[in-house]
mmCIF file of C-alpha atoms and ligand atoms in Angstrom:
data_model
loop_
_atom_site.group_PDB
_atom_site.id
_atom_site.type_symbol
_atom_site.label_atom_id
_atom_site.label_comp_id
_atom_site.label_asym_id
_atom_site.label_seq_id
_atom_site.Cartn_x
_atom_site.Cartn_y
_atom_site.Cartn_z
ATOM 1 C CA MET A 1 -10.897 24.106 22.301
ATOM 2 C CA GLN A 2 -12.919 23.246 19.232
ATOM 3 C CA MET A 3 -11.281 21.111 16.531
ATOM 4 C CA SER A 4 -12.459 21.323 12.933
ATOM 5 C CA HIS A 5 -15.498 19.329 11.864
ATOM 6 C CA ARG A 6 -13.316 18.022 9.047
ATOM 7 C CA ILE A 7 -10.760 16.384 11.331
ATOM 8 C CA SER A 8 -13.426 14.688 13.413
ATOM 9 C CA GLY A 9 -14.417 12.796 10.262
ATOM 10 C CA PHE A 10 -10.892 11.395 9.818
ATOM 11 C CA GLN A 11 -10.141 7.879 11.016
ATOM 12 C CA CYS A 12 -7.294 6.783 13.276
ATOM 13 C CA SER A 13 -5.442 4.349 11.020
ATOM 14 C CA PRO A 14 -6.359 0.717 11.799
ATOM 15 C CA ILE A 15 -2.727 -0.096 11.048
ATOM 16 C CA ARG A 16 -1.519 2.042 13.954
ATOM 17 C CA ARG A 17 -4.386 2.832 16.318
ATOM 18 C CA LEU A 18 -3.821 -0.259 18.497
ATOM 19 C CA VAL A 19 -0.157 0.647 19.057
ATOM 20 C CA PRO A 20 -0.831 1.915 22.648
ATOM 21 C CA TYR A 21 -2.040 -1.619 23.535
ATOM 22 C CA ALA A 22 1.138 -3.081 22.009
ATOM 23 C CA ARG A 23 3.256 -0.613 23.983
ATOM 24 C CA GLU A 24 1.539 -1.674 27.228
ATOM 25 C CA ALA A 25 2.040 -5.358 26.363
ATOM 26 C CA LYS A 26 5.756 -4.717 25.817
ATOM 27 C CA LYS A 27 5.954 -2.951 29.202
ATOM 28 C CA ARG A 28 4.560 -6.161 30.727
ATOM 29 C CA GLY A 29 7.500 -8.014 29.105
ATOM 30 C CA ILE A 30 5.488 -9.568 26.263
ATOM 31 C CA HIS A 31 7.093 -9.870 22.835
ATOM 32 C CA VAL A 32 4.813 -8.541 20.082
ATOM 33 C CA TYR A 33 5.030 -9.929 16.526
ATOM 34 C CA HIS A 34 4.138 -6.965 14.340
ATOM 35 C CA LEU A 35 2.064 -8.190 11.424
ATOM 36 C CA ASN A 36 -0.007 -5.000 11.556
ATOM 37 C CA ILE A 37 2.288 -2.822 9.459
ATOM 38 C CA GLY A 38 4.166 -3.219 6.180
ATOM 39 C CA GLN A 39 7.547 -2.530 7.751
ATOM 40 C CA PRO A 40 9.960 -5.038 6.193
ATOM 41 C CA ASP A 41 12.793 -6.562 8.240
ATOM 42 C CA ILE A 42 14.875 -6.671 5.015
ATOM 43 C CA LYS A 43 18.145 -4.711 4.967
ATOM 44 C CA THR A 44 18.264 -1.498 2.933
ATOM 45 C CA PRO A 45 20.819 -1.849 0.057
ATOM 46 C CA ALA A 46 24.414 -1.391 1.263
ATOM 47 C CA GLU A 47 24.935 1.201 -1.498
ATOM 48 C CA ALA A 48 22.205 3.377 0.052
ATOM 49 C CA LEU A 49 23.485 2.997 3.605
ATOM 50 C CA ALA A 50 27.003 3.920 2.460
ATOM 51 C CA ALA A 51 25.651 7.050 0.743
ATOM 52 C CA LEU A 52 24.305 8.246 4.089
ATOM 53 C CA SER A 53 27.805 9.274 5.072
ATOM 54 C CA SER A 54 28.959 10.614 1.705
ATOM 55 C CA PHE A 55 26.466 13.452 1.148
ATOM 56 C CA PRO A 56 28.803 15.927 -0.566
ATOM 57 C CA ASP A 57 27.389 19.337 0.406
ATOM 58 C CA ASP A 58 28.097 21.239 3.597
ATOM 59 C CA ILE A 59 24.583 22.684 3.720
ATOM 60 C CA ILE A 60 21.470 20.539 3.566
ATOM 61 C CA ALA A 61 19.706 23.079 1.408
ATOM 62 C CA TYR A 62 16.251 23.175 -0.159
ATOM 63 C CA GLY A 63 16.282 21.255 -3.414
ATOM 64 C CA SER A 64 14.090 21.667 -6.466
ATOM 65 C CA SER A 65 10.358 21.123 -5.998
ATOM 66 C CA GLU A 66 10.135 18.394 -8.643
ATOM 67 C CA GLY A 67 12.989 16.489 -7.012
ATOM 68 C CA ARG A 68 16.695 16.013 -7.683
ATOM 69 C CA ASP A 69 17.645 15.701 -11.361
ATOM 70 C CA ASP A 70 20.031 12.806 -10.697
ATOM 71 C CA LEU A 71 17.309 10.794 -8.954
ATOM 72 C CA ARG A 72 14.696 11.512 -11.624
ATOM 73 C CA GLN A 73 17.208 10.477 -14.281
ATOM 74 C CA ALA A 74 18.069 7.249 -12.423
ATOM 75 C CA TRP A 75 14.349 6.532 -11.882
ATOM 76 C CA ALA A 76 13.640 6.951 -15.625
ATOM 77 C CA GLU A 77 16.538 4.564 -16.400
ATOM 78 C CA TYR A 78 15.053 2.031 -13.977
ATOM 79 C CA TYR A 79 11.783 2.152 -15.977
ATOM 80 C CA ASN A 80 13.623 1.899 -19.260
ATOM 81 C CA ARG A 81 15.308 -1.306 -18.005
ATOM 82 C CA PHE A 82 11.955 -3.083 -18.145
ATOM 83 C CA GLY A 83 10.921 -1.506 -21.392
ATOM 84 C CA VAL A 84 8.804 1.409 -20.152
ATOM 85 C CA GLY A 85 9.712 4.617 -21.958
ATOM 86 C CA ILE A 86 9.624 7.259 -19.242
ATOM 87 C CA THR A 87 11.726 10.403 -19.185
ATOM 88 C CA SER A 88 12.845 12.264 -16.093
ATOM 89 C CA ASP A 89 10.379 15.036 -17.035
ATOM 90 C CA ASP A 90 7.508 12.586 -16.414
ATOM 91 C CA ILE A 91 8.577 12.071 -12.796
ATOM 92 C CA LEU A 92 7.636 14.290 -9.887
ATOM 93 C CA ILE A 93 9.385 13.153 -6.730
ATOM 94 C CA THR A 94 7.182 13.232 -3.653
ATOM 95 C CA THR A 95 7.466 12.687 0.074
ATOM 96 C CA GLY A 96 6.534 9.018 -0.167
ATOM 97 C CA GLY A 97 3.898 7.448 -2.365
ATOM 98 C CA SER A 98 1.447 8.846 0.195
ATOM 99 C CA GLU A 99 2.031 12.400 -0.979
ATOM 100 C CA ALA A 100 1.765 11.288 -4.618
ATOM 101 C CA ILE A 101 -1.750 9.927 -3.938
ATOM 102 C CA GLN A 102 -2.729 13.171 -2.194
ATOM 103 C CA PHE A 103 -1.306 15.268 -5.050
ATOM 104 C CA SER A 104 -3.247 13.154 -7.572
ATOM 105 C CA PHE A 105 -6.528 13.712 -5.747
ATOM 106 C CA MET A 106 -5.888 17.437 -5.260
ATOM 107 C CA THR A 107 -4.905 17.843 -8.914
ATOM 108 C CA LEU A 108 -7.799 15.920 -10.474
ATOM 109 C CA CYS A 109 -10.669 16.576 -8.097
ATOM 110 C CA ASP A 110 -12.733 19.436 -6.740
ATOM 111 C CA PRO A 111 -14.405 19.056 -3.341
ATOM 112 C CA GLY A 112 -17.309 16.627 -3.742
ATOM 113 C CA ASP A 113 -15.829 14.872 -6.780
ATOM 114 C CA GLU A 114 -15.661 11.085 -6.766
ATOM 115 C CA ILE A 115 -12.962 8.463 -7.165
ATOM 116 C CA ILE A 116 -14.058 4.865 -7.705
ATOM 117 C CA ILE A 117 -11.985 2.319 -5.821
ATOM 118 C CA PRO A 118 -12.119 -1.470 -5.491
ATOM 119 C CA GLU A 119 -12.513 -2.394 -1.819
ATOM 120 C CA PRO A 120 -10.856 -3.579 0.348
ATOM 121 C CA TYR A 121 -8.289 -0.858 -0.336
ATOM 122 C CA TYR A 122 -5.187 0.624 1.313
ATOM 123 C CA THR A 123 -6.935 2.195 4.286
ATOM 124 C CA ASN A 124 -4.922 5.436 4.447
ATOM 125 C CA VAL A 125 -6.424 6.422 1.100
ATOM 126 C CA ALA A 126 -9.548 7.294 3.138
ATOM 127 C CA SER A 127 -7.613 10.077 4.850
ATOM 128 C CA PHE A 128 -6.037 11.276 1.599
ATOM 129 C CA ALA A 129 -9.552 11.510 0.165
ATOM 130 C CA ASN A 130 -10.713 13.440 3.235
ATOM 131 C CA ILE A 131 -7.868 15.934 2.846
ATOM 132 C CA ALA A 132 -8.901 16.547 -0.762
ATOM 133 C CA MET A 133 -12.638 16.420 0.149
ATOM 134 C CA VAL A 134 -13.070 13.632 -2.360
ATOM 135 C CA THR A 135 -15.703 10.905 -2.014
ATOM 136 C CA LEU A 136 -14.465 7.330 -2.416
ATOM 137 C CA VAL A 137 -17.038 5.225 -4.241
ATOM 138 C CA PRO A 138 -16.410 1.527 -3.593
ATOM 139 C CA VAL A 139 -16.762 -1.486 -5.846
ATOM 140 C CA THR A 140 -16.537 -4.550 -3.623
ATOM 141 C CA SER A 141 -14.151 -7.388 -4.448
ATOM 142 C CA THR A 142 -14.628 -10.573 -2.448
ATOM 143 C CA MET A 143 -12.554 -13.272 -0.844
ATOM 144 C CA ASP A 144 -14.871 -15.850 -2.464
ATOM 145 C CA GLU A 145 -13.605 -14.662 -5.844
ATOM 146 C CA CYS A 146 -9.962 -14.250 -4.741
ATOM 147 C CA PHE A 147 -10.381 -10.453 -4.830
ATOM 148 C CA VAL A 148 -10.250 -10.307 -8.642
ATOM 149 C CA LEU A 149 -11.369 -7.098 -10.331
ATOM 150 C CA PRO A 150 -15.166 -6.888 -10.134
ATOM 151 C CA ASP A 151 -17.043 -6.770 -13.423
ATOM 152 C CA ILE A 152 -16.390 -3.576 -15.419
ATOM 153 C CA GLY A 153 -20.177 -3.099 -15.446
ATOM 154 C CA GLU A 154 -19.999 -2.586 -11.661
ATOM 155 C CA PHE A 155 -17.576 0.318 -12.190
ATOM 156 C CA GLU A 156 -19.669 1.801 -14.989
ATOM 157 C CA LYS A 157 -22.795 1.708 -12.831
ATOM 158 C CA ARG A 158 -21.058 3.996 -10.350
ATOM 159 C CA ILE A 159 -19.928 6.643 -12.822
ATOM 160 C CA THR A 160 -21.627 9.997 -12.289
ATOM 161 C CA PRO A 161 -20.902 13.517 -13.577
ATOM 162 C CA ARG A 162 -18.668 13.898 -10.461
ATOM 163 C CA THR A 163 -16.472 10.857 -11.207
ATOM 164 C CA ARG A 164 -12.908 11.924 -11.922
ATOM 165 C CA GLY A 165 -11.150 8.588 -11.958
ATOM 166 C CA VAL A 166 -10.474 5.121 -10.622
ATOM 167 C CA LEU A 167 -7.738 4.269 -8.127
ATOM 168 C CA LEU A 168 -6.313 0.779 -8.447
ATOM 169 C CA CYS A 169 -3.543 -0.743 -6.332
ATOM 170 C CA SER A 170 -1.588 -3.562 -7.960
ATOM 171 C CA PRO A 171 -0.056 -5.697 -6.469
ATOM 172 C CA ASN A 172 -2.767 -4.983 -3.964
ATOM 173 C CA ASN A 173 -2.577 -3.917 -0.382
ATOM 174 C CA PRO A 174 -4.324 -5.563 1.494
ATOM 175 C CA THR A 175 -5.427 -8.530 -0.671
ATOM 176 C CA GLY A 176 -2.187 -9.420 -2.486
ATOM 177 C CA HIS A 177 -4.100 -9.636 -5.772
ATOM 178 C CA VAL A 178 -2.134 -8.712 -8.911
ATOM 179 C CA TYR A 179 -4.472 -7.453 -11.616
ATOM 180 C CA SER A 180 -3.959 -9.181 -14.964
ATOM 181 C CA PRO A 181 -3.188 -7.283 -18.199
ATOM 182 C CA GLU A 182 -6.763 -8.121 -19.269
ATOM 183 C CA GLU A 183 -8.205 -6.541 -16.096
ATOM 184 C CA LEU A 184 -5.980 -3.495 -16.564
ATOM 185 C CA THR A 185 -6.846 -2.953 -20.233
ATOM 186 C CA ALA A 186 -10.563 -3.367 -19.506
ATOM 187 C CA LEU A 187 -10.287 -0.577 -16.929
ATOM 188 C CA LEU A 188 -8.191 1.620 -19.218
ATOM 189 C CA GLU A 189 -10.763 1.215 -21.985
ATOM 190 C CA MET A 190 -13.573 2.085 -19.588
ATOM 191 C CA CYS A 191 -11.688 5.188 -18.441
ATOM 192 C CA ARG A 192 -11.240 6.228 -22.056
ATOM 193 C CA ARG A 193 -14.954 5.668 -22.792
ATOM 194 C CA HIS A 194 -15.960 7.906 -19.894
ATOM 195 C CA ASP A 195 -13.057 10.356 -20.198
ATOM 196 C CA ILE A 196 -11.781 9.827 -16.661
ATOM 197 C CA PHE A 197 -8.347 9.104 -15.159
ATOM 198 C CA LEU A 198 -6.816 5.836 -13.996
ATOM 199 C CA ILE A 199 -4.425 6.146 -11.053
ATOM 200 C CA VAL A 200 -2.482 2.956 -10.397
ATOM 201 C CA ASP A 201 -0.546 2.533 -7.170
ATOM 202 C CA GLU A 202 2.340 0.228 -8.059
ATOM 203 C CA VAL A 203 4.493 0.569 -4.940
ATOM 204 C CA TYR A 204 4.666 -3.259 -4.618
ATOM 205 C CA ARG A 205 5.438 -3.766 -8.311
ATOM 206 C CA GLU A 206 8.630 -5.710 -7.607
ATOM 207 C CA PHE A 207 6.885 -8.328 -5.490
ATOM 208 C CA CYS A 208 4.915 -10.419 -7.940
ATOM 209 C CA TYR A 209 5.135 -14.208 -7.464
ATOM 210 C CA ASP A 210 4.682 -17.562 -9.212
ATOM 211 C CA GLY A 211 6.987 -16.600 -12.077
ATOM 212 C CA LYS A 212 4.632 -13.865 -13.288
ATOM 213 C CA THR A 213 5.990 -10.633 -14.773
ATOM 214 C CA PHE A 214 4.315 -7.455 -13.580
ATOM 215 C CA ILE A 215 2.961 -5.156 -16.303
ATOM 216 C CA SER A 216 2.948 -1.480 -15.329
ATOM 217 C CA VAL A 217 0.121 0.804 -16.383
ATOM 218 C CA LEU A 218 2.886 2.962 -17.894
ATOM 219 C CA ALA A 219 3.468 0.216 -20.463
ATOM 220 C CA TYR A 220 0.326 1.423 -22.315
ATOM 221 C CA PRO A 221 1.414 4.715 -23.943
ATOM 222 C CA GLU A 222 -1.811 4.872 -25.967
ATOM 223 C CA TYR A 223 -3.634 5.819 -22.718
ATOM 224 C CA ALA A 224 -0.836 8.103 -21.526
ATOM 225 C CA ASP A 225 -2.936 11.244 -21.113
ATOM 226 C CA ARG A 226 -5.271 9.653 -18.543
ATOM 227 C CA VAL A 227 -2.796 7.620 -16.485
ATOM 228 C CA ILE A 228 -1.011 8.434 -13.234
ATOM 229 C CA CYS A 229 1.329 5.917 -11.637
ATOM 230 C CA ILE A 230 2.196 6.038 -7.924
ATOM 231 C CA ASP A 231 5.649 4.738 -7.065
ATOM 232 C CA SER A 232 7.776 4.549 -3.918
ATOM 233 C CA PHE A 233 11.135 3.499 -2.487
ATOM 234 C CA SER A 234 9.605 2.476 0.835
ATOM 235 C CA LYS A 235 9.027 -1.217 0.231
ATOM 236 C CA ARG A 236 11.128 -1.816 -2.885
ATOM 237 C CA PHE A 237 14.392 -0.917 -1.170
ATOM 238 C CA SER A 238 13.209 -1.263 2.418
ATOM 239 C CA MET A 239 13.508 2.502 2.879
ATOM 240 C CA CYS A 240 10.140 3.304 4.480
ATOM 241 C CA GLY A 241 11.605 6.001 6.711
ATOM 242 C CA ALA A 242 13.317 7.828 3.844
ATOM 243 C CA ARG A 243 9.926 9.053 2.521
ATOM 244 C CA ILE A 244 10.775 8.968 -1.173
ATOM 245 C CA GLY A 245 8.000 8.370 -3.692
ATOM 246 C CA ALA A 246 6.904 9.646 -7.073
ATOM 247 C CA LEU A 247 3.941 10.734 -9.122
ATOM 248 C CA ILE A 248 4.617 9.611 -12.685
ATOM 249 C CA THR A 249 2.575 10.699 -15.664
ATOM 250 C CA ARG A 250 3.114 11.563 -19.304
ATOM 251 C CA ASN A 251 0.268 14.083 -19.035
ATOM 252 C CA LYS A 252 2.101 17.415 -18.869
ATOM 253 C CA GLU A 253 -0.940 19.335 -17.662
ATOM 254 C CA VAL A 254 -1.341 16.994 -14.687
ATOM 255 C CA ARG A 255 2.364 17.274 -13.903
ATOM 256 C CA ASP A 256 2.483 21.061 -14.172
ATOM 257 C CA SER A 257 -0.635 21.352 -12.002
ATOM 258 C CA ALA A 258 0.729 18.970 -9.338
ATOM 259 C CA LEU A 259 3.969 20.961 -9.378
ATOM 260 C CA LYS A 260 2.095 23.855 -7.731
ATOM 261 C CA LEU A 261 1.553 21.573 -4.724
ATOM 262 C CA SER A 262 5.210 20.523 -4.851
ATOM 263 C CA GLN A 263 6.303 24.143 -4.815
ATOM 264 C CA ALA A 264 4.085 24.963 -1.840
ATOM 265 C CA ARG A 265 5.762 22.256 0.230
ATOM 266 C CA LEU A 266 9.144 23.391 -1.151
ATOM 267 C CA CYS A 267 10.974 20.100 -1.848
ATOM 268 C CA PRO A 268 11.094 16.400 -1.019
ATOM 269 C CA PRO A 269 13.746 15.283 1.545
ATOM 270 C CA GLU A 270 17.102 16.160 -0.005
ATOM 271 C CA VAL A 271 19.535 13.819 1.757
ATOM 272 C CA GLU A 272 17.141 10.896 1.349
ATOM 273 C CA GLN A 273 16.919 11.568 -2.398
ATOM 274 C CA TYR A 274 20.707 11.398 -2.578
ATOM 275 C CA VAL A 275 20.594 8.085 -0.704
ATOM 276 C CA ALA A 276 17.763 6.807 -2.938
ATOM 277 C CA CYS A 277 19.882 7.501 -5.992
ATOM 278 C CA ALA A 278 22.529 5.183 -4.573
ATOM 279 C CA ALA A 279 19.905 2.465 -3.950
ATOM 280 C CA PHE A 280 19.342 2.295 -7.709
ATOM 281 C CA ARG A 281 23.003 1.226 -7.981
ATOM 282 C CA ALA A 282 22.322 -1.940 -5.953
ATOM 283 C CA PRO A 283 22.977 -5.070 -8.036
ATOM 284 C CA ALA A 284 19.944 -6.702 -9.684
ATOM 285 C CA THR A 285 20.363 -9.610 -7.265
ATOM 286 C CA TYR A 286 19.216 -7.350 -4.389
ATOM 287 C CA LEU A 287 15.624 -7.148 -5.662
ATOM 288 C CA GLU A 288 15.679 -10.740 -6.949
ATOM 289 C CA ASP A 289 16.671 -12.004 -3.514
ATOM 290 C CA VAL A 290 14.106 -9.846 -1.705
ATOM 291 C CA LYS A 291 11.358 -11.148 -3.960
ATOM 292 C CA LYS A 292 12.435 -14.776 -3.388
ATOM 293 C CA GLU A 293 12.405 -14.173 0.345
ATOM 294 C CA TYR A 294 8.843 -12.755 0.320
ATOM 295 C CA GLU A 295 7.620 -15.543 -1.925
ATOM 296 C CA LYS A 296 9.066 -18.101 0.497
ATOM 297 C CA ARG A 297 7.335 -16.311 3.386
ATOM 298 C CA ARG A 298 4.058 -16.199 1.477
ATOM 299 C CA ASP A 299 4.166 -19.940 0.764
ATOM 300 C CA PHE A 300 5.032 -20.755 4.356
ATOM 301 C CA PHE A 301 2.574 -18.396 6.011
ATOM 302 C CA VAL A 302 -0.466 -19.182 3.852
ATOM 303 C CA ALA A 303 0.074 -22.928 4.384
ATOM 304 C CA ARG A 304 0.473 -22.452 8.149
ATOM 305 C CA LEU A 305 -2.560 -20.177 8.527
ATOM 306 C CA LYS A 306 -4.737 -22.646 6.630
ATOM 307 C CA LYS A 307 -4.098 -25.140 9.423
ATOM 308 C CA ILE A 308 -5.851 -22.892 11.955
ATOM 309 C CA PRO A 309 -9.384 -24.238 12.371
ATOM 310 C CA ASP A 310 -12.215 -22.191 10.840
ATOM 311 C CA ILE A 311 -10.199 -19.295 9.432
ATOM 312 C CA ARG A 312 -10.283 -18.276 5.787
ATOM 313 C CA VAL A 313 -7.124 -17.062 4.087
ATOM 314 C CA SER A 314 -6.742 -15.122 0.826
ATOM 315 C CA GLU A 315 -4.316 -16.375 -1.829
ATOM 316 C CA PRO A 316 -1.910 -13.484 -2.409
ATOM 317 C CA LEU A 317 -0.159 -13.302 -5.784
ATOM 318 C CA GLY A 318 2.030 -10.344 -4.844
ATOM 319 C CA ALA A 319 2.929 -7.605 -2.314
ATOM 320 C CA PHE A 320 3.376 -8.916 1.252
ATOM 321 C CA TYR A 321 -0.090 -8.857 2.749
ATOM 322 C CA LEU A 322 -2.992 -11.216 2.979
ATOM 323 C CA VAL A 323 -6.540 -10.992 4.262
ATOM 324 C CA VAL A 324 -7.886 -13.504 6.755
ATOM 325 C CA GLU A 325 -11.426 -13.946 7.989
ATOM 326 C CA PHE A 326 -11.568 -15.047 11.621
ATOM 327 C CA PRO A 327 -14.442 -17.027 13.165
ATOM 328 C CA VAL A 328 -15.087 -14.147 15.584
ATOM 329 C CA ASP A 329 -17.729 -11.470 16.070
ATOM 330 C CA ASP A 330 -15.325 -8.555 15.554
ATOM 331 C CA ALA A 331 -11.681 -8.711 14.417
ATOM 332 C CA GLU A 332 -10.848 -5.423 16.162
ATOM 333 C CA LYS A 333 -12.128 -6.743 19.490
ATOM 334 C CA PHE A 334 -10.063 -9.880 18.899
ATOM 335 C CA ALA A 335 -6.975 -7.766 18.037
ATOM 336 C CA ILE A 336 -7.333 -5.831 21.314
ATOM 337 C CA PHE A 337 -7.779 -9.086 23.246
ATOM 338 C CA MET A 338 -4.532 -10.410 21.710
ATOM 339 C CA LEU A 339 -2.626 -7.370 22.960
ATOM 340 C CA LYS A 340 -4.377 -6.741 26.262
ATOM 341 C CA ASP A 341 -5.425 -10.068 27.687
ATOM 342 C CA PHE A 342 -3.403 -12.771 26.006
ATOM 343 C CA SER A 343 0.101 -14.157 25.587
ATOM 344 C CA HIS A 344 1.489 -17.473 24.445
ATOM 345 C CA ASP A 345 5.012 -18.463 25.558
ATOM 346 C CA GLY A 346 5.601 -14.798 26.446
ATOM 347 C CA SER A 347 4.513 -13.476 23.032
ATOM 348 C CA THR A 348 1.520 -12.212 21.123
ATOM 349 C CA THR A 349 0.653 -11.144 17.582
ATOM 350 C CA MET A 350 -0.556 -7.758 16.402
ATOM 351 C CA PHE A 351 -2.536 -7.403 13.169
ATOM 352 C CA ALA A 352 -4.649 -4.737 11.449
ATOM 353 C CA PRO A 353 -8.440 -5.190 11.706
ATOM 354 C CA ALA A 354 -9.787 -4.855 8.164
ATOM 355 C CA GLU A 355 -13.165 -3.181 8.588
ATOM 356 C CA ASP A 356 -11.688 0.218 7.728
ATOM 357 C CA PHE A 357 -10.071 -1.178 4.584
ATOM 358 C CA TYR A 358 -13.615 -1.011 3.197
ATOM 359 C CA VAL A 359 -15.829 2.000 2.539
ATOM 360 C CA THR A 360 -18.849 -0.246 3.062
ATOM 361 C CA LYS A 361 -19.250 -0.723 6.795
ATOM 362 C CA GLY A 362 -19.640 -4.239 8.138
ATOM 363 C CA ILE A 363 -18.188 -6.278 5.265
ATOM 364 C CA GLY A 364 -14.723 -6.509 6.775
ATOM 365 C CA ARG A 365 -15.728 -6.785 10.435
ATOM 366 C CA LYS A 366 -14.407 -10.333 10.815
ATOM 367 C CA GLN A 367 -11.413 -9.756 8.584
ATOM 368 C CA ALA A 368 -7.858 -8.668 9.240
ATOM 369 C CA ARG A 369 -4.825 -7.753 7.186
ATOM 370 C CA LEU A 370 -1.641 -9.621 8.037
ATOM 371 C CA ALA A 371 1.749 -8.433 6.737
ATOM 372 C CA TYR A 372 4.282 -11.240 6.219
ATOM 373 C CA VAL A 373 7.240 -8.966 6.743
ATOM 374 C CA LEU A 374 9.013 -11.180 9.299
ATOM 375 C CA ASN A 375 11.275 -14.182 8.727
ATOM 376 C CA THR A 376 9.659 -17.617 8.606
ATOM 377 C CA GLY A 377 10.750 -18.474 12.166
ATOM 378 C CA ASP A 378 8.966 -15.403 13.506
ATOM 379 C CA LEU A 379 5.973 -15.992 11.234
ATOM 380 C CA ALA A 380 5.672 -19.524 12.646
ATOM 381 C CA ALA A 381 5.702 -18.173 16.199
ATOM 382 C CA ALA A 382 3.225 -15.403 15.264
ATOM 383 C CA ALA A 383 0.870 -17.991 13.751
ATOM 384 C CA ASP A 384 1.156 -20.160 16.898
ATOM 385 C CA CYS A 385 0.103 -17.118 18.957
ATOM 386 C CA LEU A 386 -2.797 -16.429 16.599
ATOM 387 C CA GLU A 387 -4.027 -20.007 16.779
ATOM 388 C CA ALA A 388 -3.822 -20.168 20.587
ATOM 389 C CA GLY A 389 -5.275 -16.658 20.949
ATOM 390 C CA LEU A 390 -8.187 -17.450 18.688
ATOM 391 C CA ALA A 391 -9.067 -20.549 20.726
ATOM 392 C CA ALA A 392 -8.843 -18.522 23.967
ATOM 393 C CA TYR A 393 -10.972 -15.682 22.556
ATOM 394 C CA ARG A 394 -13.676 -18.016 21.276
ATOM 395 C CA LYS A 395 -13.790 -19.809 24.608
ATOM 396 C CA LYS A 396 -14.128 -16.536 26.496
ATOM 397 C CA TYR A 397 -16.553 -14.648 24.253
ATOM 398 C CA MET A 398 -18.223 -17.064 21.903
ATOM 399 C CA SER A 399 -19.051 -20.284 23.708
HETATM 400 C C1 LIG B 401 -0.526 0.566 -1.423
HETATM 401 C C2 LIG B 401 0.294 1.601 -0.761
HETATM 402 N N1 LIG B 401 0.425 2.782 -1.336
HETATM 403 C C3 LIG B 401 1.138 3.764 -0.774
HETATM 404 C C4 LIG B 401 1.770 3.561 0.423
HETATM 405 C C5 LIG B 401 2.530 4.691 1.019
HETATM 406 O O1 LIG B 401 3.869 4.430 1.001
HETATM 407 P P1 LIG B 401 4.977 5.542 1.248
HETATM 408 O O2 LIG B 401 4.304 6.818 1.535
HETATM 409 O O3 LIG B 401 5.793 5.024 2.387
HETATM 410 O O4 LIG B 401 5.727 5.562 -0.038
HETATM 411 C C6 LIG B 401 1.676 2.335 1.078
HETATM 412 C C7 LIG B 401 2.306 2.103 2.375
HETATM 413 O O5 LIG B 401 2.145 1.110 3.018
HETATM 414 C C8 LIG B 401 0.909 1.329 0.461
HETATM 415 O O6 LIG B 401 0.758 0.126 1.022
#
């Protein structure tokens, strides 16, 4: 049977496409350290877990398309706690931040329109763009320059009559870069000059290190009509499987237009929204402790990786990812070798090859994204596997 031409252009996610190799390795009795996916090992707040068994209704019915009122109210209060004036009307609850990105593209863009994006970028955005038939136009940020925002002139050069906006992710997946207020305002100004939108994916907002305070794009009300913020419960409260996210904007036309998509898919998960509401009641220490834990892991893991001969490591300022450049011909080939042909003390390490985190082919071929979502003991063992595996791979294929 013939599949659509469209689907043949979609990628298999580099975060997940090597899973069959990992499954086979596990069948052979090998332990796999999963650094390929941003699945935290942190416990979901107790308040949320308790709410799982206290859902009050005896029918799990369709809810409203924009999301539960109590959750939208609690979400607005969360913003108000750090000085961002958002009302529940500004919040459209979505099935994960993923759906919020898709809704943004579908709402702002016609087929063939363009979104400018710094690369490397969160790879699944490629598929969201394909769904909306949007072209991603990359501006390359480099490891040499710690993945800072490229010059605004580089963005301006890429603006065409089809450009509808810029998508920024801060703190960034995969680089860990946190864009400074100066970088953000320069982009906002540029968007105003060219009358385009700025979508900022802030799902890692809480994880910003070295004593720095994260500034949300929503803290700039003077640009309110051209700003969309993507938010999510997945990482903040370690609730990836609950699929609760949000599209947040003060632009009523954007919200009302996106609501048509919300209505077509009926409603976001109802029980999970009830549970998410309870997560907001977790004490402030929950998020403080989670952030401390990731910062400790970042410090440990970056220092350990730097001891591996000939690899380059990015310096993440936030989120829980980093980019490494391996001294290999192809990071994907190396990743498959790690799962298929290698083990060290009965274990191996899985990571996400980074080539498909770029629109521009070739740049990321030697790079990988590593997620430091395991405790430091496991990260140490995962790094030992990487170091031994790299030596074995180079001996086999590169000497
Ligand atoms: C930058 C970024 N945005 C959005 C998402 C999607 O998150 P979810 O759909 O689980 O909210 C992820 C998931 O890893 C991500 O890393």
